Amino acid sequence: MRFLTVVALISTLYSLNAYQTVKLNTGYEMPILGLGTWQAHGPEVKQAVKDAIEIGYRHIDTASDYGNEAEVGQAIAESIKAGII
């Protein structure tokens, strides 16, 4: 079973204007809506990150304290290799 379904992610993207960004004081822009990965581990978080990237998420909230860097990193790397980002 997937951590988040693609349908739920698509619904969230469109209902919350996920493509809007905020300009940071560095001049960079950051998407307002991001996928949180706190307390998510293993294959579920990896698939959730891949699904989120596939439908347009570009803001993935993660931190070393979450303990899921390997899975999140693998999902991002696989998405890059697949040409999605």
Coordinates of N, CA and C in Angstrom, one line a residue:
M1 N 0.8 -1.2 0.0 CA 0.0 0.0 0.0 C 0.9 1.2 0.0
R2 N 0.5 2.2 -0.8 CA 1.3 3.4 -0.9 C 1.1 4.4 0.3
F3 N 2.1 5.1 0.7 CA 2.0 6.0 1.8 C 1.0 7.1 1.5
L4 N 1.1 7.6 0.3 CA 0.1 8.6 -0.2 C -0.3 8.2 -1.6
T5 N -1.6 8.3 -1.9 CA -1.9 7.9 -3.3 C -1.8 9.1 -4.2
V6 N -1.6 8.7 -5.5 CA -1.4 9.8 -6.5 C -2.6 10.6 -6.6
V7 N -3.8 10.1 -6.4 CA -5.0 10.8 -6.5 C -5.1 11.9 -5.4
A8 N -4.7 11.5 -4.2 CA -4.7 12.4 -3.1 C -3.7 13.6 -3.3
L9 N -2.5 13.2 -3.9 CA -1.5 14.2 -4.1 C -2.0 15.2 -5.2
I10 N -2.6 14.7 -6.3 CA -3.1 15.6 -7.3 C -4.1 16.5 -6.8
S11 N -5.0 16.0 -6.0 CA -6.1 16.8 -5.3 C -5.5 17.9 -4.5
T12 N -4.5 17.5 -3.7 CA -3.8 18.5 -2.8 C -3.1 19.6 -3.7
L13 N -2.4 19.2 -4.7 CA -1.7 20.2 -5.6 C -2.7 21.2 -6.1
Y14 N -3.8 20.8 -6.7 CA -4.7 21.8 -7.3 C -5.5 22.6 -6.3
S15 N -5.9 21.9 -5.2 CA -6.7 22.7 -4.2 C -6.0 23.7 -3.4
L16 N -4.7 23.5 -3.2 CA -3.9 24.4 -2.4 C -2.9 25.2 -3.2
N17 N -3.1 25.3 -4.5 CA -2.2 26.1 -5.4 C -0.8 25.8 -5.1
A18 N -0.5 24.5 -5.3 CA 0.9 24.0 -5.0 C 2.0 24.6 -5.9
Y19 N 1.6 25.2 -6.9 CA 2.6 25.7 -7.8 C 3.0 27.1 -7.5
Q20 N 2.4 27.7 -6.5 CA 2.8 29.0 -6.0 C 4.1 28.9 -5.2
T21 N 4.8 30.0 -5.3 CA 6.1 30.0 -4.6 C 6.2 31.2 -3.7
V22 N 7.2 31.2 -2.8 CA 7.5 32.3 -2.0 C 9.0 32.6 -2.3
K23 N 9.2 33.9 -2.4 CA 10.6 34.4 -2.6 C 11.3 34.5 -1.3
L24 N 12.5 33.8 -1.2 CA 13.3 33.9 0.0 C 14.2 35.1 0.0
N25 N 14.8 35.4 1.1 CA 15.6 36.6 1.2 C 16.9 36.4 0.4
T26 N 17.2 35.2 0.0 CA 18.4 34.9 -0.9 C 18.1 35.2 -2.3
G27 N 16.8 35.4 -2.6 CA 16.4 35.6 -4.0 C 15.9 34.4 -4.7
Y28 N 16.1 33.2 -4.1 CA 15.5 31.9 -4.6 C 14.1 31.9 -4.3
E29 N 13.3 31.1 -5.1 CA 11.9 30.9 -4.9 C 11.7 29.4 -4.4
M30 N 10.8 29.2 -3.4 CA 10.5 27.9 -2.9 C 9.0 27.6 -3.0
P31 N 8.7 26.5 -3.5 CA 7.2 26.1 -3.5 C 6.6 26.2 -2.2
I32 N 5.4 26.7 -2.1 CA 4.7 26.9 -0.8 C 4.3 25.5 -0.3
L33 N 3.9 24.6 -1.1 CA 3.4 23.3 -0.7 C 4.6 22.3 -0.8
G34 N 4.8 21.5 0.2 CA 5.9 20.5 0.2 C 5.4 19.2 0.8
L35 N 6.1 18.2 0.4 CA 5.8 16.8 1.0 C 6.6 16.6 2.2
G36 N 6.0 16.4 3.4 CA 6.7 16.2 4.6 C 7.0 14.7 4.7
T37 N 8.2 14.4 5.2 CA 8.6 13.0 5.4 C 8.9 12.6 6.8
W38 N 8.6 13.4 7.8 CA 8.8 13.1 9.2 C 8.0 11.9 9.6
Q39 N 8.6 11.0 10.2 CA 8.1 9.7 10.7 C 7.7 8.7 9.6
A40 N 8.2 9.0 8.4 CA 8.0 8.1 7.3 C 9.3 7.3 7.0
H41 N 9.2 6.0 6.8 CA 10.4 5.2 6.6 C 10.2 4.1 5.6
G42 N 11.3 3.6 5.1 CA 11.3 2.4 4.3 C 10.6 2.7 2.9
P43 N 10.1 1.6 2.3 CA 9.6 1.7 1.0 C 8.4 2.7 0.8
E44 N 7.7 2.9 1.9 CA 6.5 3.8 1.9 C 7.0 5.2 1.6
V45 N 8.0 5.7 2.3 CA 8.5 7.1 2.1 C 9.1 7.2 0.7
K46 N 9.9 6.2 0.3 CA 10.5 6.2 -1.0 C 9.4 6.4 -2.1
Q47 N 8.4 5.6 -2.0 CA 7.3 5.6 -3.0 C 6.5 6.9 -3.0
A48 N 6.3 7.4 -1.8 CA 5.6 8.7 -1.6 C 6.4 9.8 -2.3
V49 N 7.7 9.9 -2.1 CA 8.5 10.9 -2.7 C 8.5 10.8 -4.2
K50 N 8.6 9.6 -4.7 CA 8.6 9.4 -6.2 C 7.2 9.8 -6.7
D51 N 6.2 9.4 -6.1 CA 4.8 9.8 -6.5 C 4.7 11.3 -6.5
A52 N 5.1 11.9 -5.5 CA 5.0 13.4 -5.3 C 5.8 14.1 -6.4
I53 N 7.0 13.7 -6.7 CA 7.8 14.3 -7.7 C 7.1 14.1 -9.1
E54 N 6.6 12.9 -9.3 CA 6.0 12.6 -10.6 C 4.8 13.5 -10.9
I55 N 4.1 13.9 -9.9 CA 2.9 14.8 -10.2 C 3.2 16.3 -10.0
G56 N 4.5 16.6 -9.7 CA 4.9 18.0 -9.7 C 5.5 18.6 -8.5
Y57 N 5.5 17.9 -7.4 CA 6.1 18.5 -6.1 C 7.6 18.7 -6.4
R58 N 8.0 19.8 -5.9 CA 9.5 20.2 -6.0 C 10.0 20.6 -4.6
H59 N 9.2 20.5 -3.6 CA 9.6 20.8 -2.2 C 9.4 19.6 -1.4
I60 N 10.5 19.0 -1.0 CA 10.4 17.8 -0.1 C 11.1 18.2 1.2
D61 N 10.2 18.1 2.3 CA 10.7 18.5 3.6 C 11.4 17.3 4.2
T62 N 12.6 17.4 4.6 CA 13.4 16.3 5.2 C 14.5 16.9 6.1
A63 N 15.0 16.1 7.0 CA 16.0 16.5 7.9 C 16.8 15.3 8.3
S64 N 18.0 15.4 8.7 CA 18.8 14.3 9.2 C 18.2 13.6 10.4
D65 N 17.5 14.4 11.2 CA 16.8 13.8 12.4 C 15.7 12.8 12.0
Y66 N 15.2 12.9 10.8 CA 14.1 12.1 10.4 C 14.5 10.6 10.2
G67 N 15.8 10.5 9.9 CA 16.4 9.1 9.7 C 15.9 8.4 8.4
N68 N 15.5 9.2 7.4 CA 15.1 8.5 6.2 C 15.8 9.1 5.0
E69 N 17.0 9.7 5.2 CA 17.7 10.3 4.1 C 18.0 9.3 3.0
A70 N 18.3 8.1 3.3 CA 18.6 7.1 2.2 C 17.4 6.9 1.3
E71 N 16.3 6.7 1.9 CA 15.1 6.4 1.0 C 14.7 7.7 0.2
V72 N 14.7 8.8 0.9 CA 14.4 10.1 0.2 C 15.4 10.3 -0.9
G73 N 16.6 10.2 -0.6 CA 17.7 10.4 -1.6 C 17.6 9.4 -2.8
Q74 N 17.2 8.1 -2.5 CA 17.1 7.2 -3.6 C 15.9 7.6 -4.5
A75 N 14.8 8.0 -3.9 CA 13.6 8.4 -4.7 C 14.0 9.6 -5.6
I76 N 14.7 10.6 -5.1 CA 15.1 11.7 -5.9 C 16.0 11.3 -7.0
A77 N 17.0 10.5 -6.6 CA 18.0 10.0 -7.6 C 17.3 9.2 -8.8
E78 N 16.4 8.4 -8.4 CA 15.6 7.6 -9.4 C 14.8 8.5 -10.3
S79 N 14.2 9.5 -9.7 CA 13.4 10.5 -10.5 C 14.2 11.2 -11.4
I80 N 15.4 11.6 -11.0 CA 16.3 12.3 -11.9 C 16.7 11.4 -13.1
K81 N 17.1 10.1 -12.7 CA 17.6 9.2 -13.7 C 16.4 8.9 -14.7
A82 N 15.2 8.9 -14.2 CA 14.0 8.6 -15.1 C 13.7 9.8 -16.0
G83 N 14.3 11.0 -15.7 CA 14.1 12.2 -16.5 C 12.9 13.0 -16.1
I84 N 12.3 12.6 -14.9 CA 11.2 13.3 -14.4 C 11.5 14.7 -13.9
I85 N 12.7 14.8 -13.3 CA 13.3 16.1 -12.9 C 14.7 16.2 -13.3

